[in-house]
Short mmCIF file of C-alpha atoms in Angstrom, two decimals:
data_model
loop_
_atom_site.label_atom_id
_atom_site.label_comp_id
_atom_site.label_asym_id
_atom_site.label_seq_id
_atom_site.Cartn_x
_atom_site.Cartn_y
_atom_site.Cartn_z
CA MET A 15 5.87 -37.05 -9.80
CA LYS A 16 5.35 -34.01 -11.89
CA VAL A 17 1.89 -33.75 -10.78
CA ILE A 18 2.86 -33.73 -7.17
CA LEU A 19 5.52 -31.16 -7.85
CA LEU A 20 3.17 -28.88 -9.67
CA LEU A 21 0.67 -29.00 -6.80
CA ILE A 22 3.50 -27.96 -4.26
CA ILE A 23 4.34 -25.10 -6.76
CA VAL A 24 0.65 -23.97 -6.76
CA LEU A 25 0.51 -24.14 -3.20
CA PHE A 26 3.39 -22.19 -2.33
CA SER A 27 2.64 -19.51 -4.93
CA SER A 28 -0.80 -19.13 -3.44
CA LEU A 29 0.59 -18.92 -0.03
CA ALA A 30 2.94 -16.27 -1.19
CA ILE A 31 0.29 -14.12 -3.14
CA SER A 32 -2.02 -14.20 -0.37
CA GLY A 33 0.41 -13.33 2.29
CA CYS A 34 1.51 -10.22 0.39
CA THR A 35 -1.78 -8.68 0.22
CA ASN A 36 -2.75 -6.00 2.59
CA ASP A 37 -6.40 -6.57 3.75
CA GLU A 38 -6.28 -4.46 6.89
CA GLY A 39 -7.85 -0.93 6.54
CA GLU A 40 -8.91 -1.32 2.82
CA GLY A 41 -11.53 1.36 3.33
CA ASP A 42 -9.11 3.64 5.10
CA LEU A 43 -7.69 5.26 1.77
CA ASP A 44 -6.72 8.82 2.15
CA ILE A 45 -7.56 10.46 -1.15
CA LEU A 46 -5.61 13.75 -1.38
CA ILE A 47 -7.08 16.34 -3.83
CA PRO A 48 -4.79 19.06 -5.15
CA GLU A 49 -6.38 21.66 -2.98
CA ASP A 50 -5.52 19.62 0.14
CA GLU A 51 -2.14 19.03 -1.03
CA GLN A 52 -1.54 22.69 -1.71
CA GLU A 53 -2.85 23.54 1.96
CA GLN A 54 -0.49 20.80 3.31
CA LEU A 55 2.73 22.26 1.62
CA SER A 56 1.86 25.86 2.55
CA THR A 57 1.20 24.91 6.26
CA SER A 58 4.64 22.87 6.39
CA SER A 59 6.51 26.02 4.72
CA LYS A 60 5.04 28.44 7.53
CA LYS A 61 6.04 26.04 10.21
CA LYS A 62 9.76 26.05 8.69
CA ILE A 63 9.78 29.79 8.38
CA SER A 64 8.45 30.39 12.04
CA ASP A 65 11.13 27.83 13.56
#
């Protein structure tokens, strides 16, 4: 009985872990370097001033 319960717990745990991973677009990481971030901030502040 304990073995069956343990197997059920392991099964549900593995399903939960595999369901929470995001396998879509693993290579689509958008890495921001400080220069890009600074450029984005200056562009957005210019848009706010012109509006």
